[in-house]
PDB file of C-alpha atoms in Angstrom:
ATOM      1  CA  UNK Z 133     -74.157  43.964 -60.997  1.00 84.00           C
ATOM      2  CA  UNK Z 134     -75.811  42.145 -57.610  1.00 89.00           C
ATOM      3  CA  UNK Z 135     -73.478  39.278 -56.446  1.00 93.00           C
ATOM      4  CA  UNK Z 136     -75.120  36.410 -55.205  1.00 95.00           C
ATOM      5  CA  UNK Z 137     -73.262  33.204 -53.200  1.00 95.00           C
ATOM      6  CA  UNK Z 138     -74.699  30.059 -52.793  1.00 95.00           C
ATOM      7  CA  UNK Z 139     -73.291  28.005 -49.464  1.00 94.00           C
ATOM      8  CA  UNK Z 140     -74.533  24.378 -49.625  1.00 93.00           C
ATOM      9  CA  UNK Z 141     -72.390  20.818 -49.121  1.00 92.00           C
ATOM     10  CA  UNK Z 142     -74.077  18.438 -51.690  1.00 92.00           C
ATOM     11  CA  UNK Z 143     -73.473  19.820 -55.770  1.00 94.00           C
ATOM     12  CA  UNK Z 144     -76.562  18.912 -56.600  1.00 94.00           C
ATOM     13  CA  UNK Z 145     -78.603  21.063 -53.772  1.00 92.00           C
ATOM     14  CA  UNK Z 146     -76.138  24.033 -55.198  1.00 94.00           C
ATOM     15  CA  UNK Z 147     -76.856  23.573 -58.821  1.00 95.00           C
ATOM     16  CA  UNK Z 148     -80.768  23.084 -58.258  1.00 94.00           C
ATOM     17  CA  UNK Z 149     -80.752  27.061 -55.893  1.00 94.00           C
ATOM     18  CA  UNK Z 150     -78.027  28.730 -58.508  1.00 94.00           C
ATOM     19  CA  UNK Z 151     -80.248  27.269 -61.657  1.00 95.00           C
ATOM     20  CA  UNK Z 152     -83.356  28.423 -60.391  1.00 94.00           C
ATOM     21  CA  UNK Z 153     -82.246  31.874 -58.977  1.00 94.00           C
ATOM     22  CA  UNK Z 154     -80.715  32.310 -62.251  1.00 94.00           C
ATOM     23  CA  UNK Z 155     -84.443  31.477 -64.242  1.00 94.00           C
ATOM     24  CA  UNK Z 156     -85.796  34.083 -62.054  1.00 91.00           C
ATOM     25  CA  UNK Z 157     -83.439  36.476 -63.158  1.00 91.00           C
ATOM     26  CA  UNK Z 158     -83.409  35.822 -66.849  1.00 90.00           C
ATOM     27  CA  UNK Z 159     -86.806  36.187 -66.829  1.00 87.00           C
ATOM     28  CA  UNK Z 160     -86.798  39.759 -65.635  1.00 82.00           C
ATOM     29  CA  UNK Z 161     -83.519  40.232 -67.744  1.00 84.00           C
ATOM     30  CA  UNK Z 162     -81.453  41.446 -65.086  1.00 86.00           C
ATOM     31  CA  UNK Z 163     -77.942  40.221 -65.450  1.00 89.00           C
ATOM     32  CA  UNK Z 164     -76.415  38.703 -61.687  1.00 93.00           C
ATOM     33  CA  UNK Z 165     -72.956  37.660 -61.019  1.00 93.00           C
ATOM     34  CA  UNK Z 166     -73.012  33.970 -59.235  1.00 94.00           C
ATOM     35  CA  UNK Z 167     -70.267  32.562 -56.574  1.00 94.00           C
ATOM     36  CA  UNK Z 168     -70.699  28.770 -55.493  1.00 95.00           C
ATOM     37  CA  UNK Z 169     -69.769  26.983 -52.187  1.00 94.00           C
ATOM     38  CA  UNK Z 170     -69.376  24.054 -50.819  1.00 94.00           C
ATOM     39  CA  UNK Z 171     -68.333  25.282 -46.554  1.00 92.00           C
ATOM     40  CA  UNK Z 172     -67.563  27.764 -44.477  1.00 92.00           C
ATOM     41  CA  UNK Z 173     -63.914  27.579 -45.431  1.00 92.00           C
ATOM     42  CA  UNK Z 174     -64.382  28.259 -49.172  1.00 93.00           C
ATOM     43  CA  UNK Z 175     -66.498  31.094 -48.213  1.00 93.00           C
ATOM     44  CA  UNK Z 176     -64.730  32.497 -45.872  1.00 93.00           C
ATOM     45  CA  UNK Z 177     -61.498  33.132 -48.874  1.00 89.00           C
ATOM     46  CA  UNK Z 178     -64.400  35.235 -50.978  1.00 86.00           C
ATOM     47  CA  UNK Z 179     -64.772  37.242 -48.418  1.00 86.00           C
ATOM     48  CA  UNK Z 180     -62.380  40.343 -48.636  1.00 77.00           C
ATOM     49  CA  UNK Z 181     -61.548  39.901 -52.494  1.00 82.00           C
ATOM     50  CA  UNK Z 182     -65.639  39.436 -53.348  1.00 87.00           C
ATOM     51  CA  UNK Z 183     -67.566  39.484 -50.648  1.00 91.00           C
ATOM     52  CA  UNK Z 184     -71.511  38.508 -51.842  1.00 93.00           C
ATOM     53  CA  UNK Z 185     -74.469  40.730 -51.901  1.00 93.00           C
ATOM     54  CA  UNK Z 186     -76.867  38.392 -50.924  1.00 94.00           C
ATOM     55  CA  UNK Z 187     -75.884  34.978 -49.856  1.00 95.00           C
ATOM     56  CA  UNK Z 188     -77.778  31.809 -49.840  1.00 94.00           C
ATOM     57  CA  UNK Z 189     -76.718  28.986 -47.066  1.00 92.00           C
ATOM     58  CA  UNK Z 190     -77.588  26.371 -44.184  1.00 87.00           C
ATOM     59  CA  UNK Z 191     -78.394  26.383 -40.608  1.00 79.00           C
ATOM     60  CA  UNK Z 192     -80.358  23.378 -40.344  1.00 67.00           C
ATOM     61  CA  UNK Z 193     -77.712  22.871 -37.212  1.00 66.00           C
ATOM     62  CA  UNK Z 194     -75.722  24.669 -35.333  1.00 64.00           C
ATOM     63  CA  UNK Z 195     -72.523  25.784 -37.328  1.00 74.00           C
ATOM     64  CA  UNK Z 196     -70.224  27.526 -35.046  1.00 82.00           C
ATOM     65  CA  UNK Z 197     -67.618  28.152 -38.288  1.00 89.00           C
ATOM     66  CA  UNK Z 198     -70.510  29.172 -40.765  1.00 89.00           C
ATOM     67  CA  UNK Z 199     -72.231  31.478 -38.485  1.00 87.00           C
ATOM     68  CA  UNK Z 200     -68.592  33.632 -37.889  1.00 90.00           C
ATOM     69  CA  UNK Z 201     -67.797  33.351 -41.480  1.00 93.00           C
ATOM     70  CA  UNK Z 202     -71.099  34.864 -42.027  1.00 92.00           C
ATOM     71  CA  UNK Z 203     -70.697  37.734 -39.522  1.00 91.00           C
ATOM     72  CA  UNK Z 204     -67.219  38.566 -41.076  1.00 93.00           C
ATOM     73  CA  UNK Z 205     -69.256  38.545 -44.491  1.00 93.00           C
ATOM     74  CA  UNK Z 206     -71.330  41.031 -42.377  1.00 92.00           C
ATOM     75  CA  UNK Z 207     -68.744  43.072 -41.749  1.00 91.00           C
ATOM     76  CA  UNK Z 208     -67.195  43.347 -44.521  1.00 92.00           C
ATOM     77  CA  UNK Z 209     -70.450  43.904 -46.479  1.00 91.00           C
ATOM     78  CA  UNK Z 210     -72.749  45.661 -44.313  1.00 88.00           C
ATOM     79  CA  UNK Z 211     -75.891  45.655 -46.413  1.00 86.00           C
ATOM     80  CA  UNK Z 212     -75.531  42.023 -47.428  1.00 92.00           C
ATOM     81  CA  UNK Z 213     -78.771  40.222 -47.251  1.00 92.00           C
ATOM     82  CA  UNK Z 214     -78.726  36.554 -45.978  1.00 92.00           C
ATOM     83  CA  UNK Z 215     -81.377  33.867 -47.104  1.00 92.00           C
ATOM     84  CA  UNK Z 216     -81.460  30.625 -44.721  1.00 89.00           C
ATOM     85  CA  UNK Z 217     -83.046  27.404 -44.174  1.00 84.00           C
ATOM     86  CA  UNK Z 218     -83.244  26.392 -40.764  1.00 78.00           C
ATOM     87  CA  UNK Z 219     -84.284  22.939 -39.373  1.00 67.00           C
ATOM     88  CA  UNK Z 220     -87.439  23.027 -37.242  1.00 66.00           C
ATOM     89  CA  UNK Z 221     -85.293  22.060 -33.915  1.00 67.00           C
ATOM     90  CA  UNK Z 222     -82.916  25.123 -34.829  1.00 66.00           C
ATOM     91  CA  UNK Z 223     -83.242  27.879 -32.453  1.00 69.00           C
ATOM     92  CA  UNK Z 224     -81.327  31.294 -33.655  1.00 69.00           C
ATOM     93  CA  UNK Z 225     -79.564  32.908 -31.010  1.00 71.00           C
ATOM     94  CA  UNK Z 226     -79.964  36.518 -30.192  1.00 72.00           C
ATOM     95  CA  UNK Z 227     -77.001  38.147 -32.515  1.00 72.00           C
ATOM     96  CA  UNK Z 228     -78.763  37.361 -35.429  1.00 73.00           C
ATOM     97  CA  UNK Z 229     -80.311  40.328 -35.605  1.00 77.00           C
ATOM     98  CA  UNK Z 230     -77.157  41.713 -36.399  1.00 79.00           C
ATOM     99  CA  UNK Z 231     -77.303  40.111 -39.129  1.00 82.00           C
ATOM    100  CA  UNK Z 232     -80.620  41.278 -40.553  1.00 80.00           C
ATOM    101  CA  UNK Z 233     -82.256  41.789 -42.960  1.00 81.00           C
ATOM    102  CA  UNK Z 234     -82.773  37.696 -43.164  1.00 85.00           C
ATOM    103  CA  UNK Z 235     -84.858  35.875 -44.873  1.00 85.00           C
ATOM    104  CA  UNK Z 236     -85.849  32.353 -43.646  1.00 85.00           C
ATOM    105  CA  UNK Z 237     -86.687  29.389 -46.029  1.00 86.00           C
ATOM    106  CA  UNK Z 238     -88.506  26.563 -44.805  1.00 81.00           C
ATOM    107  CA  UNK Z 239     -87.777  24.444 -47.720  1.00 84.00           C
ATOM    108  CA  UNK Z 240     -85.581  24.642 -50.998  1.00 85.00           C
ATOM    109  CA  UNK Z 241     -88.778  24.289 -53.050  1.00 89.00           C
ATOM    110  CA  UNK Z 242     -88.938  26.495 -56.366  1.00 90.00           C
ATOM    111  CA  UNK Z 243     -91.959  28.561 -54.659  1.00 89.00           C
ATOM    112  CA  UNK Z 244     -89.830  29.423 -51.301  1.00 89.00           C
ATOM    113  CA  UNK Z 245     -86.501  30.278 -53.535  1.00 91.00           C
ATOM    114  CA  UNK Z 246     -88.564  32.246 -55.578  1.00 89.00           C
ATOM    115  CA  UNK Z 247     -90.114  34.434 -52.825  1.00 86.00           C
ATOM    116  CA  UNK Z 248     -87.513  34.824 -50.881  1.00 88.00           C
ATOM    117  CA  UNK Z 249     -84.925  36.128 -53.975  1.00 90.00           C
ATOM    118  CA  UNK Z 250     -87.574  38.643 -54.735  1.00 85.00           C
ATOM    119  CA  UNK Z 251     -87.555  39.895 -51.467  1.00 82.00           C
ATOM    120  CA  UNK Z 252     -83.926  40.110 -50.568  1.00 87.00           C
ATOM    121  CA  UNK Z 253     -83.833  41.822 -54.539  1.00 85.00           C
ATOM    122  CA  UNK Z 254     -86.223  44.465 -53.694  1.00 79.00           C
ATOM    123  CA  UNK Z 255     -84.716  44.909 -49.943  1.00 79.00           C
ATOM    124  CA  UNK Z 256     -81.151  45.415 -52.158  1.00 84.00           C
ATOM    125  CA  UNK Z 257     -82.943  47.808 -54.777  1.00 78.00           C
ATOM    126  CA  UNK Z 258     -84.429  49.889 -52.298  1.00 71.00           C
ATOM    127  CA  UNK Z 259     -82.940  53.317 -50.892  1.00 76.00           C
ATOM    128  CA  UNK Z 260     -83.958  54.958 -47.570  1.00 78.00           C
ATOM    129  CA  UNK Z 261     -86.004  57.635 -50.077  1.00 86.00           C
ATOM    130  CA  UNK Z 262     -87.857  55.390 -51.987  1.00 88.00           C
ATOM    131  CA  UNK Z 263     -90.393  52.425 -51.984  1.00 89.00           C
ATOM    132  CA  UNK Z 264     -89.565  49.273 -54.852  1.00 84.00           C
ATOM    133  CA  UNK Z 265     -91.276  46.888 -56.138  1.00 85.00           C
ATOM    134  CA  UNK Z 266     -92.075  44.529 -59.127  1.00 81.00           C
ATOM    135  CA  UNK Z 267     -94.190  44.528 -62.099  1.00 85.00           C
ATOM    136  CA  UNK Z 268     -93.768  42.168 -64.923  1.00 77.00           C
ATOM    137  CA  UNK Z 269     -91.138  43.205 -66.537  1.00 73.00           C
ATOM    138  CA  UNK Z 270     -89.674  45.789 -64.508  1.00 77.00           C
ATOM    139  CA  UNK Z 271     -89.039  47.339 -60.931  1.00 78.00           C
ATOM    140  CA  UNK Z 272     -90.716  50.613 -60.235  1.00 86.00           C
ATOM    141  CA  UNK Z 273     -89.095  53.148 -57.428  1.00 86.00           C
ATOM    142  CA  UNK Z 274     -91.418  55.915 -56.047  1.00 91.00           C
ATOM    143  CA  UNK Z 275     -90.317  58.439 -53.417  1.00 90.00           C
ATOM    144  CA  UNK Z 276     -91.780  57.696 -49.976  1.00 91.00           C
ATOM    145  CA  UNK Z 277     -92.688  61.211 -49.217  1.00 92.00           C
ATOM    146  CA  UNK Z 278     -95.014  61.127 -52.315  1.00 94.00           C
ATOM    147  CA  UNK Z 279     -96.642  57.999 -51.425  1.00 95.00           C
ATOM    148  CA  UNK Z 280     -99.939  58.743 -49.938  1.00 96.00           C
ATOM    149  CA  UNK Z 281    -100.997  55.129 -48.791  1.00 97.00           C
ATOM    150  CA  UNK Z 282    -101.256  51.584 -49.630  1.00 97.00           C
ATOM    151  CA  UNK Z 283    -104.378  49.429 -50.232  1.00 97.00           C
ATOM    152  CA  UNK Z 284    -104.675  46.364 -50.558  1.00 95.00           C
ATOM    153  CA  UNK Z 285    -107.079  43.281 -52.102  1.00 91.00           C
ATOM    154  CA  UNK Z 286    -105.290  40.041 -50.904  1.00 83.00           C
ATOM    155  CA  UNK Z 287    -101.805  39.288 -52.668  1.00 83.00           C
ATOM    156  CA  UNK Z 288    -102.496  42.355 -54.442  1.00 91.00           C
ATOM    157  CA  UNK Z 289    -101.524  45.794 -53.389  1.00 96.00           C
ATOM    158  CA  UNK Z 290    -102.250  49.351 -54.990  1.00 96.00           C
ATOM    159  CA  UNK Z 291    -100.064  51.981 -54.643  1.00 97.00           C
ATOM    160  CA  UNK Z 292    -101.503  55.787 -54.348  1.00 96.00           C
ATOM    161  CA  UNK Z 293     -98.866  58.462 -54.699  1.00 92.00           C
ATOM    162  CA  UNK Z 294     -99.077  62.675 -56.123  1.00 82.00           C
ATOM    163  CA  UNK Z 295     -99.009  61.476 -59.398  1.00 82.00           C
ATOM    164  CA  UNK Z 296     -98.544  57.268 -59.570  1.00 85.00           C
ATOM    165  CA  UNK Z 297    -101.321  54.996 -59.309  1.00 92.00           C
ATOM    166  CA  UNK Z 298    -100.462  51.198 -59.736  1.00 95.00           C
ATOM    167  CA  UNK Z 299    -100.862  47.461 -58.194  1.00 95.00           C
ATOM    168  CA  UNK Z 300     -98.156  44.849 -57.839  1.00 92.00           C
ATOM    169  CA  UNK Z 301     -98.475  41.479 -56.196  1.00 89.00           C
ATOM    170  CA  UNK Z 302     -97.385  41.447 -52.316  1.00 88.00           C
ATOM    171  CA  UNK Z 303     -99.087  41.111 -48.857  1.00 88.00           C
ATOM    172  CA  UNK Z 304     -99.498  44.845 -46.806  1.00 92.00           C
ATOM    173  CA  UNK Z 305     -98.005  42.965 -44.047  1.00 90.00           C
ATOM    174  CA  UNK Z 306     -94.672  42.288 -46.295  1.00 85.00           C
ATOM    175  CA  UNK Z 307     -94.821  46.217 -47.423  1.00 90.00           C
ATOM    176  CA  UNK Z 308     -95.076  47.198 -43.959  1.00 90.00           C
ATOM    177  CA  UNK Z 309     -92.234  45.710 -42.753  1.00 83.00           C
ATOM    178  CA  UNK Z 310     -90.054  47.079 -45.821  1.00 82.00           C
ATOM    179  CA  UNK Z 311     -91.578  50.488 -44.688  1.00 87.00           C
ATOM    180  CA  UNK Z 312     -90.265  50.294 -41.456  1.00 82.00           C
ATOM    181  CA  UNK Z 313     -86.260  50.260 -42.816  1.00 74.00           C
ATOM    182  CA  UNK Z 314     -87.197  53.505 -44.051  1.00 81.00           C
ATOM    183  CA  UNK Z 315     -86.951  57.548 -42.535  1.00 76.00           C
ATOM    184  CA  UNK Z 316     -90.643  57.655 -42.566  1.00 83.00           C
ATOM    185  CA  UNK Z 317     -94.397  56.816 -40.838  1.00 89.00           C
ATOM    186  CA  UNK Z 318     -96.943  54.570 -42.301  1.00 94.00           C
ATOM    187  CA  UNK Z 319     -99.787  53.935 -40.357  1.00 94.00           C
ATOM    188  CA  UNK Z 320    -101.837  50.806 -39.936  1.00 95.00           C
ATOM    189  CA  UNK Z 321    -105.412  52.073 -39.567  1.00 96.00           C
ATOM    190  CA  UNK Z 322    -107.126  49.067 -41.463  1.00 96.00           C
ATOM    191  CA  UNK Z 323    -105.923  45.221 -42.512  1.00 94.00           C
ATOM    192  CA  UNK Z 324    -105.933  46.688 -45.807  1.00 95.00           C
ATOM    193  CA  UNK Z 325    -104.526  50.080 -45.604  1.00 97.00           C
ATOM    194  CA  UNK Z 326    -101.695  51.752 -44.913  1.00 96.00           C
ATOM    195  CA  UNK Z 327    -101.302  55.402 -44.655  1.00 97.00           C
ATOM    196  CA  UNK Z 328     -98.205  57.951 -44.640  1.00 95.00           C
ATOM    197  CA  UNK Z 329     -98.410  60.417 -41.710  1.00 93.00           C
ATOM    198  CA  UNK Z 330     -97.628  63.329 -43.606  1.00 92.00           C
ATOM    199  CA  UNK Z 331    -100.827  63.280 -45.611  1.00 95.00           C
ATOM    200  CA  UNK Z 332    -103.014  62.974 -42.774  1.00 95.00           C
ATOM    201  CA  UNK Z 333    -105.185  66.405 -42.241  1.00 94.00           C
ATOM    202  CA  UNK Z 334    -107.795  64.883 -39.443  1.00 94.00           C
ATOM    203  CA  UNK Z 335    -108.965  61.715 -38.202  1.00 94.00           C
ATOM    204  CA  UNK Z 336    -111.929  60.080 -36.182  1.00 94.00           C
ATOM    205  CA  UNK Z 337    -112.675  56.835 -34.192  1.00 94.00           C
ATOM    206  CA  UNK Z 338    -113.969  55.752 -37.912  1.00 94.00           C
ATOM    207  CA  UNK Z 339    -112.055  57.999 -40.447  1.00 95.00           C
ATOM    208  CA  UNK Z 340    -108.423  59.024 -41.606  1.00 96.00           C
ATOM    209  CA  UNK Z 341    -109.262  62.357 -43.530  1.00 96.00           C
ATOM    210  CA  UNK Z 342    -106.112  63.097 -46.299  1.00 96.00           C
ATOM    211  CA  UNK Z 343    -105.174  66.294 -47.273  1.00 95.00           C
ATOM    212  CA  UNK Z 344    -106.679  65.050 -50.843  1.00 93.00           C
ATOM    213  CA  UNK Z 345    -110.033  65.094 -49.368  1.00 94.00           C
ATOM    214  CA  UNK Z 346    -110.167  61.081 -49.537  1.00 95.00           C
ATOM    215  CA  UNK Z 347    -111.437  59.462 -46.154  1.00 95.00           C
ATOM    216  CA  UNK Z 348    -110.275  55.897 -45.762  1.00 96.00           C
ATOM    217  CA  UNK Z 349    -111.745  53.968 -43.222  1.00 96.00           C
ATOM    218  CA  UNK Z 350    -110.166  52.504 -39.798  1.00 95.00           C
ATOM    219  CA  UNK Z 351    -111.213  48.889 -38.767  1.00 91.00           C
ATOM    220  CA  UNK Z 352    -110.355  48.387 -35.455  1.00 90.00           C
ATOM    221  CA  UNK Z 353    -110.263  50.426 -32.299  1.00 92.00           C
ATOM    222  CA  UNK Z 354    -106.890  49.353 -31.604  1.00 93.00           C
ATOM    223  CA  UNK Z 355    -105.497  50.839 -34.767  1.00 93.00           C
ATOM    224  CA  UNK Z 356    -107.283  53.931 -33.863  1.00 93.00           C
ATOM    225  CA  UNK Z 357    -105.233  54.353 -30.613  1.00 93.00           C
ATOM    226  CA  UNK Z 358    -101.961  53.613 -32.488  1.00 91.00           C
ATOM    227  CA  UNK Z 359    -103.204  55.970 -35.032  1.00 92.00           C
ATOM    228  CA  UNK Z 360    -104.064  58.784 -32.175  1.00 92.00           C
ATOM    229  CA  UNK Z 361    -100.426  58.068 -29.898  1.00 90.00           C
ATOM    230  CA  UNK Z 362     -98.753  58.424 -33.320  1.00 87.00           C
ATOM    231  CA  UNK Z 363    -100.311  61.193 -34.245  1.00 87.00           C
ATOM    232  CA  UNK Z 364    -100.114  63.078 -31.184  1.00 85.00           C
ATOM    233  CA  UNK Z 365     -95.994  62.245 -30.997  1.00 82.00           C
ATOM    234  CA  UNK Z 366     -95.859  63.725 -34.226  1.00 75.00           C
ATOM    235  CA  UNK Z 367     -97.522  67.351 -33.254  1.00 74.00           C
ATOM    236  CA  UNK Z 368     -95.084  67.089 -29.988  1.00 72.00           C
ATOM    237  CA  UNK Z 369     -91.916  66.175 -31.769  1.00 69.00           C
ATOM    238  CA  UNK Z 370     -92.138  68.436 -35.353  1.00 61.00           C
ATOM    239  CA  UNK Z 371     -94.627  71.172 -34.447  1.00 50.00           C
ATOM    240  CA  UNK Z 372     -93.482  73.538 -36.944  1.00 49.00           C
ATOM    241  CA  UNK Z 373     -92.898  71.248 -39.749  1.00 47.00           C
ATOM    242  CA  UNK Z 374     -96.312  69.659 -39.676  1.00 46.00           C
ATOM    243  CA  UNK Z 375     -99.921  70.684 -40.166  1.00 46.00           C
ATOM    244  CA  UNK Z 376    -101.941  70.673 -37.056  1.00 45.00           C
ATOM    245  CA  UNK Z 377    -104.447  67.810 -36.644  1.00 42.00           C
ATOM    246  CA  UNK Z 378    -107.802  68.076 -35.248  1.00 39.00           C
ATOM    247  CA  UNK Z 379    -109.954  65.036 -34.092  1.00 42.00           C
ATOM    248  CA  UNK Z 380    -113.228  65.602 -34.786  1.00 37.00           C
TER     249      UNK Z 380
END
């Protein structure tokens, strides 16, 4: 069971998030557990008895008390998740980042709440080993080392693993950045590719060649010198572990 905590001063801001977080959930069946607040004070009392998961809340000002209630909620929950909305003139200091991973909301709109819950739900779901993500009416989880790369056609993204083929709905960039949480190397080589290290056999100014056989193509000269500097770290850092790669 995922705890979620909402953090907002006016009832009816609260009941519009919880309702709505709890539509998305019913209609993917998943059962959540739901804490409601109104300040930093109530949440702060949660905090050691049921400290949230992932926690919805304000900082469309600066909020000395809910910002240190939210470390300790930190603390005492290291892989909670926040969701925010900041104001436009708000201007996050640097330890934030200790609180990541964060999303940010501009607005309470359905659309934003929606996005942003399935991305802190996947970020939750996910394991160092393995790669989430949603299609209607489930979540799938495939190993990383078996993923072989990522393609993408707009919104939609493919998946291309030993033995899993499939497309869900999410930008590369999005999948990327999940990617990078994880003990392993994906490779930009193309706006709509991304390709694990490991399966890499040779590559050219043009072409990634997989151990498969399959060539997939690489757009821009600057992902080819990523691609090459990677590469190259790789042969210096686990010689005996890896294959050897030739440029061609």
């Amino acid at each position: 069971m995922i705890n979620f905590a909402f953090c907002y001063e006016r009832d009816e801001l609260l009941d519009f998030v919880k309702n709505e977080i709890l539509k998305y959930f019913r209609q993917r069946e998943v059962q959540i557990a739901v804490m409601c607040y109104h300040n930093a004070y109530e949440l702060q009392r949660c905090i050691d008895c049921n400290c949230p998961d992932i926690l919805f809340y304000d900082m469309e000002r600066e909020d000395a008390s809910m910002r240190s209630t939210v470390m300790n909620a930190k603390r005492a929950n290291p892989k909670l998740i926040s969701i925010i909305t900041r104001g436009r003139d708000y201007s996050p200091p640097a330890e934030d980042i200790l609180l990541e991973p964060i999303y940010v909301m501009p607005d309470k709109s359905r659309k934003h709440l929606w996005t942003c819950t399935a991305l802190a739900y996947e970020a939750f779901l996910d394991d160092p080993d393995s790669f989430s993500y949603y299609v209607r009416p489930e979540y799938f989880h495939v190993p990383v080392n078996e993923i072989r790369y990522f393609a993408s056609e707009g919104r939609r993204t493919h998946i291309v693993s030993a033995n899993h083929r499939d497309t869900f709905y999410q930008k590369l960039d999005v999948v990327q950045t999940l990617l990078r949480q994880k003990d392993c190397q994906f490779l930009r080589i193309h706006k709509s590719y991304l390709v694990n290290a490991s399966y890499i056999s040779g590559y050219s100014r043009d072409y990634v060649t997989l151990t498969t056989g399959e060539r997939l193509r690489i757009s821009r000269y600057e992902y080819y010198k990523s691609l090459s500097s990677h590469m190259q770290d790789l042969k210096r850092t686990k010689p005996a572990r890896r294959p050897q790669y030739s440029q061609w």
